[in-house]
Short mmCIF file of C-alpha atoms in Angstrom, two decimals:
data_model
loop_
_atom_site.label_atom_id
_atom_site.label_comp_id
_atom_site.label_asym_id
_atom_site.label_seq_id
_atom_site.Cartn_x
_atom_site.Cartn_y
_atom_site.Cartn_z
CA MET T 33 -84.74 -84.53 -124.24
CA THR T 34 -85.90 -81.98 -121.74
CA LEU T 35 -86.19 -82.68 -118.04
CA LYS T 36 -89.96 -82.29 -118.33
CA GLU T 37 -90.11 -84.99 -121.00
CA PHE T 38 -87.84 -87.20 -118.91
CA LYS T 39 -90.16 -86.84 -115.91
CA ARG T 40 -93.14 -87.72 -118.05
CA TYR T 41 -91.50 -90.90 -119.35
CA ALA T 42 -90.46 -91.89 -115.83
CA ALA T 43 -93.98 -91.30 -114.56
CA VAL T 44 -95.44 -93.47 -117.31
CA HIS T 45 -92.92 -96.27 -117.74
CA GLY T 46 -91.07 -96.35 -114.43
CA ALA T 47 -87.33 -96.57 -113.82
CA ASN T 48 -86.53 -99.44 -116.14
CA LEU T 49 -85.30 -97.81 -119.32
CA ASP T 50 -85.97 -101.03 -121.22
CA ARG T 51 -89.66 -100.22 -120.89
CA TRP T 52 -89.26 -96.78 -122.36
CA PRO T 53 -89.74 -96.27 -126.09
CA PRO T 54 -86.45 -97.43 -127.69
CA GLN T 55 -85.93 -94.23 -129.62
CA VAL T 56 -85.79 -92.06 -126.47
CA ALA T 57 -83.57 -94.28 -124.32
CA PRO T 58 -80.23 -92.88 -125.61
CA GLU T 59 -81.36 -89.31 -124.95
CA ALA T 60 -82.56 -90.34 -121.50
CA LEU T 61 -79.19 -91.88 -120.70
CA ALA T 62 -77.44 -88.71 -121.83
CA LEU T 63 -79.68 -86.62 -119.62
CA LEU T 64 -79.02 -88.93 -116.68
CA ASP T 65 -75.31 -88.28 -117.06
CA ASP T 66 -75.84 -84.53 -116.93
CA SER T 67 -78.75 -83.91 -114.61
CA GLU T 68 -78.89 -84.59 -110.90
CA GLU T 69 -82.62 -83.96 -110.94
CA ALA T 70 -83.12 -86.58 -113.63
CA ARG T 71 -81.24 -89.13 -111.52
CA ARG T 72 -83.36 -88.23 -108.49
CA GLU T 73 -86.51 -88.60 -110.59
CA LEU T 74 -85.45 -92.02 -111.82
CA GLY T 75 -84.67 -93.13 -108.24
CA ASP T 76 -88.12 -92.00 -107.22
CA ALA T 77 -89.68 -93.99 -110.05
CA ALA T 78 -87.63 -97.02 -108.98
CA ILE T 79 -89.24 -96.90 -105.52
CA THR T 80 -92.71 -96.96 -107.09
CA ASP T 81 -91.58 -99.87 -109.29
CA GLN T 82 -90.41 -101.76 -106.22
CA LEU T 83 -93.76 -101.21 -104.56
CA LEU T 84 -95.62 -102.46 -107.62
CA ASN T 85 -93.36 -105.49 -107.81
CA ALA T 86 -94.18 -106.27 -104.19
CA ALA T 87 -97.80 -106.94 -105.09
CA THR T 88 -98.79 -110.53 -104.45
CA ALA T 89 -98.51 -112.64 -107.57
CA PRO T 90 -101.66 -114.62 -108.36
CA ASP T 91 -101.47 -118.34 -107.63
CA LEU T 92 -101.33 -119.97 -111.04
CA SER T 93 -101.01 -123.66 -110.29
CA ASP T 94 -101.45 -126.35 -112.91
CA GLU T 95 -104.44 -127.70 -110.98
CA ARG T 96 -106.17 -124.35 -111.17
CA GLU T 97 -105.57 -124.06 -114.88
CA GLN T 98 -106.87 -127.57 -115.42
CA ARG T 99 -109.97 -126.84 -113.33
CA VAL T 100 -110.89 -123.82 -115.44
CA TYR T 101 -110.08 -125.70 -118.65
CA ASP T 102 -112.33 -128.60 -117.61
CA ARG T 103 -115.17 -126.23 -116.75
CA ILE T 104 -114.94 -124.52 -120.13
CA PHE T 105 -115.25 -127.82 -121.97
CA GLU T 106 -118.05 -129.01 -119.69
CA ARG T 107 -119.97 -125.90 -120.64
CA LEU T 108 -119.18 -126.45 -124.32
CA ALA T 109 -120.44 -130.03 -124.09
CA GLU T 110 -123.75 -128.70 -122.75
CA ARG T 111 -124.04 -126.55 -125.85
CA THR T 112 -123.87 -129.42 -128.33
CA VAL T 113 -125.89 -128.86 -131.49
CA PRO T 114 -128.83 -131.33 -131.84
CA GLU T 115 -128.68 -133.89 -134.64
CA PHE T 116 -130.32 -133.01 -137.94
CA VAL T 117 -133.99 -134.11 -138.11
CA PRO T 118 -136.03 -133.92 -141.37
CA TRP T 119 -138.87 -131.42 -141.22
CA PHE T 120 -141.57 -134.04 -141.63
CA LEU T 121 -140.24 -135.91 -138.59
CA ALA T 122 -139.48 -132.84 -136.53
CA LYS T 123 -141.79 -131.79 -133.77
CA SER T 124 -144.13 -129.03 -134.83
CA PRO T 125 -143.38 -125.65 -133.30
CA LEU T 126 -147.16 -125.19 -132.81
CA ARG T 127 -148.93 -127.12 -130.09
CA ALA T 128 -151.93 -128.97 -131.49
CA ALA T 129 -154.64 -128.38 -128.89
CA PRO T 130 -154.38 -124.58 -128.53
CA THR T 131 -154.01 -124.15 -132.30
CA ALA T 132 -157.08 -126.31 -133.06
CA GLY T 133 -159.08 -124.51 -130.39
CA PHE T 134 -158.19 -121.12 -131.81
CA LEU T 135 -159.11 -122.14 -135.37
CA ALA T 136 -162.45 -123.61 -134.22
CA ALA T 137 -163.31 -120.44 -132.34
CA MET T 138 -162.54 -118.35 -135.42
CA ALA T 139 -164.72 -120.61 -137.61
CA VAL T 140 -167.73 -120.32 -135.25
CA LEU T 141 -167.30 -116.57 -135.09
CA GLY T 142 -167.22 -116.33 -138.90
CA PHE T 143 -170.33 -118.51 -139.27
CA LEU T 144 -172.34 -116.50 -136.75
CA THR T 145 -171.28 -113.23 -138.30
CA TYR T 146 -172.25 -114.00 -141.91
CA ASN T 147 -175.21 -116.38 -141.65
CA GLN T 148 -176.94 -115.96 -138.33
CA ALA T 149 -176.68 -112.18 -137.99
CA VAL T 150 -175.72 -112.62 -134.38
CA LEU T 151 -173.13 -109.98 -134.68
CA PRO T 152 -174.03 -106.67 -136.41
CA PHE T 153 -172.75 -106.73 -139.95
CA GLN T 154 -173.67 -104.33 -142.78
CA ARG T 155 -173.64 -105.87 -146.23
CA THR T 156 -172.24 -103.71 -148.98
CA ASN T 157 -174.61 -102.77 -151.85
CA SER T 158 -173.69 -103.85 -155.32
CA LEU T 159 -172.17 -101.18 -157.48
CA ASP T 160 -174.82 -99.34 -159.47
CA LEU T 161 -173.87 -96.35 -161.60
CA SER T 162 -177.16 -95.95 -163.49
CA GLY T 163 -178.18 -92.87 -161.52
CA ALA T 164 -174.82 -91.24 -161.53
CA MET T 165 -174.44 -87.98 -163.33
CA ILE T 166 -171.03 -87.27 -164.67
CA VAL T 167 -170.22 -83.63 -164.70
CA SER T 168 -167.58 -82.66 -167.17
CA SER T 169 -166.47 -79.23 -168.24
CA TYR T 170 -165.23 -80.57 -171.53
CA LEU T 171 -166.63 -78.27 -174.31
CA GLY T 172 -169.19 -76.92 -171.81
CA GLU T 173 -171.38 -80.03 -171.98
CA THR T 174 -173.03 -81.84 -169.15
CA ARG T 175 -173.63 -85.58 -169.51
CA MET W 216 -107.29 -119.59 -134.21
CA ALA W 217 -108.47 -120.15 -137.76
CA ASP W 218 -109.08 -123.82 -136.94
CA ALA W 219 -110.95 -122.88 -133.77
CA ALA W 220 -113.08 -120.47 -135.79
CA ALA W 221 -113.96 -123.36 -138.09
CA GLY W 222 -115.33 -125.25 -135.08
CA ASP W 223 -112.30 -127.40 -134.30
CA ARG W 224 -112.53 -128.07 -130.57
CA LYS W 225 -109.07 -129.57 -130.39
CA ALA W 226 -107.58 -126.38 -131.82
CA PHE W 227 -109.66 -124.36 -129.40
CA GLY W 228 -108.35 -126.53 -126.56
CA THR W 229 -104.75 -125.83 -127.59
CA LEU W 230 -105.51 -122.12 -127.80
CA THR W 231 -107.16 -122.17 -124.38
CA ARG W 232 -104.22 -123.95 -122.73
CA ARG W 233 -101.74 -121.57 -124.34
CA HIS W 234 -103.41 -118.42 -123.03
CA MET W 235 -105.06 -119.64 -119.83
CA ARG W 236 -102.31 -118.74 -117.38
CA ARG W 237 -101.86 -115.13 -118.46
CA SER W 238 -105.59 -114.61 -118.75
CA LEU W 239 -106.09 -115.87 -115.20
CA ALA W 240 -103.31 -113.64 -113.89
CA LEU W 241 -104.72 -110.60 -115.67
CA ALA W 242 -108.28 -111.22 -114.50
CA GLN W 243 -107.18 -111.81 -110.93
CA ARG W 244 -105.15 -108.62 -110.84
CA VAL W 245 -108.06 -106.57 -112.13
CA VAL W 246 -110.84 -108.23 -110.16
CA GLY W 247 -108.76 -109.01 -107.06
CA ASN W 248 -110.26 -112.41 -106.36
CA ALA W 249 -109.19 -115.89 -107.47
CA SER W 250 -112.59 -117.54 -107.84
CA ASP W 251 -114.07 -114.54 -109.65
CA ALA W 252 -111.06 -114.54 -111.98
CA GLU W 253 -111.69 -118.21 -112.84
CA GLU W 254 -115.31 -117.47 -113.68
CA ILE W 255 -114.33 -114.48 -115.80
CA VAL W 256 -111.73 -116.42 -117.77
CA GLN W 257 -114.13 -119.30 -118.27
CA ASP W 258 -116.78 -116.94 -119.66
CA ALA W 259 -114.21 -115.11 -121.78
CA PHE W 260 -113.08 -118.29 -123.53
CA LEU W 261 -116.67 -119.38 -124.06
CA GLN W 262 -117.37 -115.99 -125.62
CA ILE W 263 -114.38 -116.45 -127.89
CA TRP W 264 -115.62 -119.88 -128.94
CA ALA W 265 -119.09 -118.51 -129.64
CA ASN W 266 -117.74 -115.59 -131.69
CA ALA W 267 -114.66 -117.22 -133.18
CA ASP W 268 -116.00 -116.88 -136.70
CA ARG W 269 -116.06 -113.09 -136.29
CA TRP W 270 -112.32 -112.91 -135.70
CA ARG W 271 -110.54 -112.28 -138.96
CA GLY W 272 -107.08 -111.51 -137.67
CA ASP W 273 -106.85 -108.41 -139.81
CA GLY W 274 -104.34 -106.38 -137.87
CA THR W 275 -105.68 -107.38 -134.48
CA ARG W 276 -103.66 -109.92 -132.56
CA PHE W 277 -105.56 -112.73 -130.91
CA THR W 278 -104.08 -111.84 -127.51
CA THR W 279 -105.32 -108.26 -127.86
CA TRP W 280 -108.82 -109.54 -128.52
CA LEU W 281 -108.63 -112.06 -125.67
CA TYR W 282 -107.26 -109.58 -123.13
CA ARG W 283 -109.84 -107.02 -124.17
CA ILE W 284 -112.61 -109.48 -123.37
CA VAL W 285 -110.96 -110.50 -120.09
CA VAL W 286 -110.39 -106.90 -118.98
CA ASN W 287 -113.89 -105.74 -119.94
CA ARG W 288 -115.48 -108.68 -118.18
CA SER W 289 -113.31 -108.10 -115.12
CA ILE W 290 -114.25 -104.43 -114.98
CA ASP W 291 -117.96 -105.25 -115.34
CA TYR W 292 -117.69 -107.94 -112.72
CA ARG W 293 -115.95 -105.68 -110.28
CA ARG W 294 -118.46 -102.88 -110.81
CA ARG W 295 -121.29 -105.26 -110.03
CA ARG W 296 -119.45 -106.56 -106.99
CA SER W 297 -118.73 -103.06 -105.71
CA PHE W 298 -122.30 -103.05 -104.44
CA ALA W 299 -121.67 -106.18 -102.38
CA PRO W 300 -122.25 -105.91 -98.64
CA LEU W 301 -119.38 -104.70 -96.49
CA ASP W 302 -118.80 -108.18 -95.04
CA ALA W 303 -117.90 -109.44 -98.48
CA ALA W 304 -115.54 -106.57 -99.19
CA GLU W 305 -111.81 -107.05 -99.12
CA GLU W 306 -110.06 -106.56 -95.86
CA ILE W 307 -108.44 -103.14 -95.58
CA VAL W 308 -104.96 -103.46 -94.18
CA ASP W 309 -104.09 -101.19 -91.33
CA PRO W 310 -101.10 -99.13 -92.45
CA ALA W 311 -99.95 -98.46 -88.91
CA TRP W 312 -98.17 -101.70 -88.24
CA SER W 313 -94.99 -102.04 -86.23
CA ALA W 314 -91.41 -101.96 -87.55
CA GLU W 315 -91.08 -105.70 -86.90
CA THR W 316 -93.94 -106.65 -89.15
CA LEU W 317 -92.65 -104.31 -91.80
CA ILE W 318 -89.99 -106.84 -92.72
CA ASP W 319 -92.68 -109.36 -93.44
CA GLY W 320 -92.86 -109.39 -97.21
CA ARG W 321 -96.35 -110.75 -97.23
CA ARG W 322 -97.58 -107.87 -95.14
CA ILE W 323 -95.99 -105.40 -97.52
CA GLY W 324 -97.50 -107.32 -100.41
CA ALA W 325 -100.91 -107.12 -98.77
CA GLU W 326 -100.54 -103.39 -98.31
CA VAL W 327 -99.54 -102.95 -101.95
CA ASP W 328 -102.42 -105.20 -103.01
CA ALA W 329 -104.82 -103.03 -101.02
CA ALA W 330 -103.44 -99.86 -102.62
CA ILE W 331 -103.83 -101.33 -106.09
CA ALA W 332 -107.28 -102.69 -105.27
CA ALA W 333 -108.40 -99.18 -104.30
CA LEU W 334 -107.60 -97.86 -107.78
CA PRO W 335 -110.38 -97.30 -110.32
CA GLU W 336 -110.83 -100.32 -112.60
CA ARG W 337 -109.23 -98.88 -115.71
CA GLN W 338 -106.16 -97.67 -113.85
CA ARG W 339 -105.76 -101.08 -112.30
CA ALA W 340 -106.15 -102.72 -115.68
CA ALA W 341 -103.54 -100.36 -117.12
CA LEU W 342 -101.06 -101.27 -114.39
CA SER W 343 -101.69 -104.99 -114.85
CA LEU W 344 -101.22 -104.86 -118.60
CA CYS W 345 -98.10 -102.68 -118.63
CA TYR W 346 -96.25 -103.77 -115.50
CA HIS W 347 -97.29 -107.33 -114.88
CA GLU W 348 -98.07 -108.50 -118.40
CA GLU W 349 -95.22 -106.33 -119.72
CA MET W 350 -97.16 -104.95 -122.66
CA THR W 351 -96.12 -101.74 -124.34
CA CYS W 352 -98.34 -98.70 -123.94
CA ALA W 353 -99.49 -99.08 -127.55
CA GLU W 354 -100.49 -102.73 -127.05
CA ALA W 355 -102.24 -102.02 -123.77
CA SER W 356 -104.09 -99.08 -125.31
CA GLU W 357 -105.50 -101.44 -127.95
CA VAL W 358 -106.74 -103.78 -125.25
CA LEU W 359 -108.42 -100.99 -123.32
CA GLN W 360 -109.54 -99.31 -126.56
CA VAL W 361 -108.12 -95.91 -125.66
CA SER W 362 -105.51 -93.69 -127.27
CA VAL W 363 -101.87 -94.13 -126.33
CA SER W 364 -101.85 -90.76 -124.56
CA ALA W 365 -104.95 -91.74 -122.58
CA MET W 366 -103.20 -94.96 -121.65
CA GLU W 367 -100.18 -93.01 -120.46
CA SER W 368 -102.41 -90.78 -118.36
CA LEU W 369 -104.00 -93.84 -116.76
CA LEU W 370 -100.56 -95.17 -115.87
CA VAL W 371 -99.34 -91.85 -114.49
CA ARG W 372 -102.41 -91.47 -112.30
CA ALA W 373 -102.26 -95.08 -111.13
CA ARG W 374 -98.60 -94.85 -110.15
CA ARG W 375 -99.17 -91.53 -108.42
CA VAL W 376 -102.10 -92.83 -106.38
CA VAL W 377 -100.33 -96.04 -105.37
CA ARG W 378 -97.27 -94.07 -104.40
CA ALA W 379 -99.27 -91.59 -102.32
CA ARG W 380 -101.19 -94.33 -100.59
CA LEU W 381 -98.02 -96.21 -99.70
CA GLN W 382 -96.10 -93.12 -98.61
CA PRO W 383 -96.18 -94.18 -94.92
CA LEU W 384 -94.60 -97.48 -95.91
CA ILE W 385 -91.82 -95.73 -97.83
CA ARG W 386 -91.13 -93.41 -94.91
CA GLN W 387 -90.94 -96.32 -92.48
CA LYS W 388 -88.61 -98.22 -94.76
CA ASP W 389 -86.40 -95.18 -95.00
CA GLY W 390 -86.43 -94.86 -91.20
CA VAL W 391 -88.28 -91.56 -91.30
CA ARG W 392 -91.18 -91.04 -88.92
CA PRO W 393 -94.29 -89.92 -90.77
#
């Protein structure tokens, strides 16, 4: 292991060699025996580790755990699936009054359009091909 | 987990109890606030319940999935909160305290907390996962969904920034005037 690699591992994993990848630990120990700079680097990493360890640990009391647990299951209880109801007993997704009103309005509009000529409507003529001349180039004839 | 995925609430309760403490610790370290951490963990477990049938356990450990949800929610939460008014922001500890107060462990802890709180979210999450939750780089990289080398870079930067920010503290402890 080179000193550069050693520095990289110390910068990533800190001074505790147990946190280093197991396959590099023996090489790191060998380098520590030989290199003053490696030892200094590890000491430096140990100071950073100490600082990180000095961070306040979160309060993880049993009461707090229970409080969160209870809240989770309260929320789950609110999400209970409704009991199965047959379709013919279930409430219709359409509301009756607006739906009936809409259908009635459409019926009146249709009646006025077709029978009372209130709204402009052009009837289509029946299909009549008696006057049609078919032009065909087959054998030079015109029919 | 398989039972929980099948809708067994008792199994889900056991799962929740088993992982609650570490999830709370992780969320609190990332988000920096106890009540926010509780809300995050609560939502994370509800999300797991809602999506339990999607978890197949093929190569992914349950804890990786859980911590991923907790960390992502914590990061989102903190980003939203970063726009909170200044009054609601965390108190910034004055680094220039006297030598007497330096021996107060809580004060040092508060200073370290402030240094860690000032880190970007992903660096803070990386520190929490690797140092406090004692995950390997490979495991933590799966949680954060980054490569192992990216994870290592996050750790290096995080350690460097914390160290630089706390340099006055180190000098004072060593008896060197800054």
